[in-house]
Amino acid sequence: MARARAEQQPSTGSTLVVLVGLGIAFLLFMAFLNVVKSGNVLNEANLLYASLIFYAGAGALYLGFGVTANESYVKFASFATWAGLLANTGAVLHRWYEAGHPPFASLYEMLLMFVWTLAALTLVAEKVYGVKVIGTVTMPVAIVGVVLMQLLRTDVRPLVPALQSTWLHVHVSLAMLAYAACALSFALSMMFLIQDKVQTETFLAGTSLFTAGIYAAILSRFEKWGGLSVIAWDAENRTEVFLSRGVRLFVTIPDLGWLMVIVFAATLAPLALYALGVWKKDEGFLATANRAVFVSILLQILALAFFLLRANNGQYSSLDADGVYATSLAASPFILSGLVGGIFANLLYLLLLWRRTDLERLLPDADALDRLTYKTICVAFPLLTLMIAAGAYWANRAWGSYWSWDPKETWAAITWLIYAGYLHMRITRGWRGRRAAYFAILGFAVVMFTFFGVTYLLPGLHAYA
Amino acid sequence: MALTLGSAPRKVWQTLSSIKTGVVLIILVVIFSAAGTVILQRPMTDPDDMQRAYSPDMLRFLDFTGLTDVYHTRWFIALLLLVSLSIIAASIERFPNSWRYYARPYKSPDASFRRVLATQVSIPILQEEQGLSAAERAFRKMGLRAERIVRPQSFSLFSERHRVSEMAVYIVHASLLLIFLGGIVDALWGWRGFIMLTPGSQTSAVELRTGATRTMPFELRCDGTGEEIYADGSPKRWWSKLAVVKNGRDVARKEISVNDPMVYRGVRFYQASYGRTGKIDRLILNVTPANDPKAQPREISLAMNQPVVLDADTSVEMTEFIPDYVVQDGHVYTRSNDVQNPAVHLVVTSQKTKKAVNVWFPEIPGFAENAASPYTFDPKDLKTGYYTGLQVSHEPGQWAVWAGVILMAIGLSFVFYIVHQRYWVVPVHDADTGAITLWIGGAANRNRDAFEHKFEKLVAEIKKELPAQARATRSVRTAQIAGK
């Protein structure tokens, strides 16, 4: 295995470089077509598209750096990140100008700010703290963010009465800053785990668990009689179809549910093999587990492809209403981001599996990474606190109560408690290193659930975001 | 603190104040509050929806355990109280130590302390006083105030900054307790409810969330309400003009809108909703005499039960308004209060003949005698009434909450960004060789990287301040162990 890996390395390195080059060229070509078609160069969609390309390029270059250890990759990668950030800033300003208020009013606008903050913090981490490969983790997150934005409704809508408050801007900008800082602490703790020589197989188990979790969530929420329930989409008005106030109309895409079940089993397979390998103390199982990851990635890509083909502009019938209804990717952002996120997580694992033996040399030492994680949480935690406080004050003015146990509120409080737990364990119990890193990863998982999961899975007052 | 207690209470105390208990309690809070976001909650969810979502047995179980209203059950509140107690106990348990540290700073380090301190440097010097005064000058340059410590056995320098940082964590805990206190006060003495008013009406009754009614010691009157909409039809602003009436006198008045409530004596009124009442305000009609179709139509405006004279003999009165009519079994009913399918009933009376004609719009067969009316009516406009929905709340504890939030912001900035730094400078005589070295030590309670940097700068300053001949060629730097 070890020898095979050593032989594999140069080829994977150069293959990746070629792939990255081709990918960027393709995206640039597409962008060129896009600009020619619209005739308007500096509009928001183009700026966003440009930042997507640059972020994708930066992510690929960071990955290339991780694999080849060639310093020039980083130079180009941070250049691409700068360019992406610039385009992103342009998109933000354009939006601001168009809407007449800072872009905090819808999930689309918040994602725009989140991605911006994340890219900015990536550059800070790279320039100030010298964590060069951090982009391999943060850039994919940014890419998923920008891709999601393409699907959400982008038209500038006037602010409903409850949102007309200065506190909206205070609350949301604090939230975005805090969440981006949490994302950074997550990326740093991943780096730490690599540097701390956590066994690759442990990551295998983690990745497998994460992906299986995504599919379990999708299945439990959307699977229906072997089909997959998605929200019906009204293409004309660019909005979800509602049966009655607050009740969305679901249509069922037949057979897609079974595919999801198969993929769910495939994502569980590496985990089961890992558990078996640890239990039987047999290395052979772990090698099989790695092969199972490949199978699961292929199946996941298949699931994504089928989902894209069938959910985009299809016509399906519903159990709750007569007739057929159209669907659109825009109506199922949760499923889509779940599928894409799962594939990304698995690809990151592949990067780890094929990593150079001297990847450790390229990172700051484990101790420094550990302290950096702590420092970013020291920034994130007060921001989270202020975000919740500003939200409470605003809720008191708009809804008549500073705390209503709305799901978003409750989950924000849970996030706060988890980071408070991290700080207590670290300060009073001296938790350092691996345990602290796992804690930080858990914290970020909860942050992401609060941001996306609550919006799409749990109903509540925070309907606009 | 706990030493005087008997063994059982002592054990309880120790369990309560331990960090393990705190973490277990927090995990429980997390689990149950997360459960509350997944399980449908009363009273927000419609009872029918609850029954649709869960089987009867499941629902009975959830209701019995309180899982359908997690945040207001006794056991959840007890859990939050336990968390507060645990914070209090942990703070009390640890406070005396911190206070000692705070109140009596360690100024004159002894030999064993000097040996183990992580950040330290020794510089050979010729004279004790020379070294100390050089250090003093260096401190001054760095903006630190140095203090000469004179002890029977030793003579040294001590300097520190931001000692309050050691107390910051108690500020944070106190602020959290203050927020909890506010929450408890509101849970016990606060209330929330709803008032629906139409322009011109007034009430002192608030419909509480529990279904009960609460009477305020004053009345609230609505002087007008309205809506502004965007070009695309979505609402832009809802407003209501409110007045508080006490003993028949207006004591407060304000135009409120969403995000801008009115407060009177601790009771807050928020604009929550706005809509049609389903009651008619005015009906505008064109009237023409039936026997003279060429006559100029006349416009009249009818209000409910207020007759309007049409000529010397005839008058018309609106007697019924049905917002959403349906005809069944020979009666006219209304389905809802939404103005969906309105019908009006007019009565045209003649004084001479004492004859009354029923006119209906629309002409409902079997009820309408429109053809027999001496006048024909042509309805032009229907003005329905609007109501304003007001959220009313009384939260006497909220000031504790806001004070807690501000205190927490201060506490957290102290915890994370204010570092307690200490520096000691001690001239040390070597008993064997008779040589003198200047021992410089430093300690910080957090952010050790930045502190070490600062410490190195201080040492460099001191070296610069030492007279050239006093500076020895070699400076001994003991091992530094990186802190956190």
Short mmCIF file of C-alpha atoms in Angstrom, two decimals, chain A residues 203-379:
data_model
loop_
_atom_site.label_atom_id
_atom_site.label_comp_id
_atom_site.label_asym_id
_atom_site.label_seq_id
_atom_site.Cartn_x
_atom_site.Cartn_y
_atom_site.Cartn_z
CA PHE A 203 -10.77 10.96 8.87
CA LEU A 204 -12.29 8.20 6.78
CA ALA A 205 -14.68 7.39 9.59
CA GLY A 206 -15.46 11.09 10.14
CA THR A 207 -16.08 11.80 6.46
CA SER A 208 -18.20 8.69 6.09
CA LEU A 209 -20.25 9.59 9.15
CA PHE A 210 -20.74 13.14 7.87
CA THR A 211 -21.88 12.01 4.42
CA ALA A 212 -24.12 9.28 5.80
CA GLY A 213 -25.61 11.91 8.12
CA ILE A 214 -26.46 14.12 5.16
CA TYR A 215 -28.19 11.26 3.33
CA ALA A 216 -29.98 10.18 6.50
CA ALA A 217 -31.30 13.76 6.88
CA ILE A 218 -32.41 13.87 3.24
CA LEU A 219 -34.07 10.46 3.44
CA SER A 220 -35.84 11.10 6.72
CA ARG A 221 -37.23 14.40 5.52
CA PHE A 222 -37.87 13.95 1.81
CA GLU A 223 -38.11 10.22 1.01
CA LYS A 224 -41.64 9.09 0.23
CA TRP A 225 -42.63 5.63 -1.09
CA GLY A 226 -39.36 5.22 -2.97
CA GLY A 227 -39.66 8.67 -4.47
CA LEU A 228 -38.13 11.90 -3.39
CA SER A 229 -40.40 14.72 -2.27
CA VAL A 230 -39.36 18.14 -3.38
CA ILE A 231 -41.12 21.46 -3.14
CA ALA A 232 -43.09 22.50 -6.20
CA TRP A 233 -41.82 25.60 -7.94
CA ASP A 234 -43.78 28.32 -9.63
CA ALA A 235 -41.43 29.32 -12.44
CA GLU A 236 -43.44 32.35 -13.47
CA ASN A 237 -43.34 34.06 -10.10
CA ARG A 238 -40.05 32.45 -9.11
CA THR A 239 -41.45 31.23 -5.83
CA GLU A 240 -42.30 28.01 -4.05
CA VAL A 241 -45.88 26.78 -4.39
CA PHE A 242 -47.91 27.02 -1.23
CA LEU A 243 -50.96 24.92 -0.42
CA SER A 244 -51.99 27.36 2.24
CA ARG A 245 -50.20 29.97 4.29
CA GLY A 246 -46.88 28.48 5.40
CA VAL A 247 -47.60 25.01 3.99
CA ARG A 248 -45.47 24.16 0.99
CA LEU A 249 -46.70 21.83 -1.70
CA PHE A 250 -44.47 18.78 -2.17
CA VAL A 251 -44.32 16.78 -5.36
CA THR A 252 -42.75 13.34 -5.59
CA ILE A 253 -40.04 12.48 -8.07
CA PRO A 254 -40.52 8.72 -8.49
CA ASP A 255 -37.68 6.23 -7.86
CA LEU A 256 -35.15 8.86 -6.82
CA GLY A 257 -35.75 7.87 -3.20
CA TRP A 258 -34.44 4.36 -3.86
CA LEU A 259 -31.29 5.77 -5.41
CA MET A 260 -30.78 7.87 -2.29
CA VAL A 261 -31.21 4.75 -0.15
CA ILE A 262 -28.55 2.95 -2.18
CA VAL A 263 -26.17 5.89 -1.89
CA PHE A 264 -26.88 6.09 1.83
CA ALA A 265 -25.84 2.43 2.14
CA ALA A 266 -22.74 3.12 0.04
CA THR A 267 -21.71 6.01 2.28
CA LEU A 268 -22.20 3.83 5.33
CA ALA A 269 -20.05 1.04 3.89
CA PRO A 270 -16.63 2.66 4.55
CA LEU A 271 -17.71 3.39 8.11
CA ALA A 272 -18.81 -0.21 8.66
CA LEU A 273 -15.57 -1.54 7.15
CA TYR A 274 -13.57 0.84 9.32
CA ALA A 275 -15.40 -0.31 12.43
CA LEU A 276 -14.85 -3.92 11.41
CA GLY A 277 -11.17 -3.27 10.77
CA VAL A 278 -10.68 -1.64 14.15
CA TRP A 279 -12.60 -4.41 15.89
CA LYS A 280 -10.78 -7.27 14.14
CA LYS A 281 -7.51 -5.32 14.09
CA ASP A 282 -7.16 -6.18 10.43
CA GLU A 283 -5.48 -3.67 8.09
CA GLY A 284 -7.05 -5.37 5.09
CA PHE A 285 -10.47 -4.01 5.95
CA LEU A 286 -9.12 -0.47 5.98
CA ALA A 287 -7.75 -0.87 2.46
CA THR A 288 -11.16 -2.15 1.37
CA ALA A 289 -12.75 0.79 3.16
CA ASN A 290 -10.65 3.18 1.08
CA ARG A 291 -11.86 1.43 -2.05
CA ALA A 292 -15.42 1.70 -0.75
CA VAL A 293 -14.93 5.46 -0.55
CA PHE A 294 -14.32 5.52 -4.30
CA VAL A 295 -17.50 3.58 -4.90
CA SER A 296 -19.43 5.90 -2.64
CA ILE A 297 -18.05 9.00 -4.39
CA LEU A 298 -19.06 7.58 -7.78
CA LEU A 299 -22.55 6.80 -6.49
CA GLN A 300 -22.85 10.22 -4.93
CA ILE A 301 -21.94 11.86 -8.20
CA LEU A 302 -24.51 9.64 -9.87
CA ALA A 303 -27.13 10.70 -7.31
CA LEU A 304 -26.27 14.35 -7.86
CA ALA A 305 -26.46 13.94 -11.63
CA PHE A 306 -29.85 12.21 -11.45
CA PHE A 307 -31.10 14.79 -9.01
CA LEU A 308 -29.95 17.62 -11.27
CA LEU A 309 -31.51 16.02 -14.33
CA ARG A 310 -34.82 15.13 -12.77
CA ALA A 311 -35.42 17.95 -10.31
CA ASN A 312 -34.59 20.73 -12.70
CA ASN A 313 -37.68 21.77 -14.65
CA GLY A 314 -39.41 18.42 -14.30
CA GLN A 315 -43.18 17.96 -14.04
CA TYR A 316 -44.43 15.65 -11.29
CA SER A 317 -47.64 14.85 -9.52
CA SER A 318 -48.31 15.46 -5.89
CA LEU A 319 -49.99 13.45 -3.16
CA ASP A 320 -51.66 16.52 -1.72
CA ALA A 321 -53.12 18.14 -4.81
CA ASP A 322 -54.37 17.19 -8.27
CA GLY A 323 -52.44 17.78 -11.44
CA VAL A 324 -48.75 18.00 -12.14
CA TYR A 325 -46.45 20.68 -10.84
CA ALA A 326 -43.07 21.88 -11.97
CA THR A 327 -40.01 21.60 -9.79
CA SER A 328 -36.75 23.44 -9.89
CA LEU A 329 -33.36 23.15 -8.25
CA ALA A 330 -34.11 26.48 -6.66
CA ALA A 331 -36.86 24.86 -4.61
CA SER A 332 -34.56 22.31 -2.99
CA PRO A 333 -31.44 24.14 -1.85
CA PHE A 334 -31.08 21.90 1.19
CA ILE A 335 -30.91 18.66 -0.79
CA LEU A 336 -28.61 20.20 -3.36
CA SER A 337 -26.18 21.70 -0.86
CA GLY A 338 -26.24 18.42 1.04
CA LEU A 339 -25.30 16.41 -2.04
CA VAL A 340 -22.58 18.84 -3.12
CA GLY A 341 -21.25 19.14 0.44
CA GLY A 342 -21.02 15.36 0.75
CA ILE A 343 -19.01 15.05 -2.45
CA PHE A 344 -16.68 17.83 -1.33
CA ALA A 345 -16.08 16.17 2.01
CA ASN A 346 -15.17 12.92 0.28
CA LEU A 347 -12.86 14.65 -2.17
CA LEU A 348 -11.11 16.34 0.75
CA TYR A 349 -10.61 12.90 2.21
CA LEU A 350 -9.04 11.74 -1.06
CA LEU A 351 -6.67 14.70 -0.87
CA LEU A 352 -5.71 13.54 2.58
CA LEU A 353 -5.28 9.96 1.43
CA TRP A 354 -2.94 11.01 -1.36
CA ARG A 355 -1.20 13.70 0.64
CA ARG A 356 2.50 14.12 0.43
CA THR A 357 4.44 12.79 3.33
CA ASP A 358 5.90 16.25 3.80
CA LEU A 359 2.58 18.07 3.87
CA GLU A 360 3.23 18.60 7.56
CA ARG A 361 6.24 20.74 6.69
CA LEU A 362 4.02 23.18 4.84
CA LEU A 363 1.78 23.86 7.81
CA PRO A 364 2.58 25.78 10.96
CA ASP A 365 3.35 23.36 13.77
CA ALA A 366 0.50 21.66 15.59
CA ASP A 367 0.89 23.78 18.68
CA ALA A 368 0.59 27.02 16.73
CA LEU A 369 -2.49 25.73 14.87
CA ASP A 370 -4.07 24.74 18.16
CA ARG A 371 -3.52 28.21 19.58
CA LEU A 372 -4.78 29.83 16.38
CA THR A 373 -8.00 27.80 16.60
CA TYR A 374 -8.43 29.00 20.15
CA LYS A 375 -7.77 32.58 19.10
CA THR A 376 -10.34 32.53 16.31
CA ILE A 377 -12.90 31.12 18.74
CA CYS A 378 -11.97 33.91 21.15
CA VAL A 379 -13.03 36.26 18.34
#
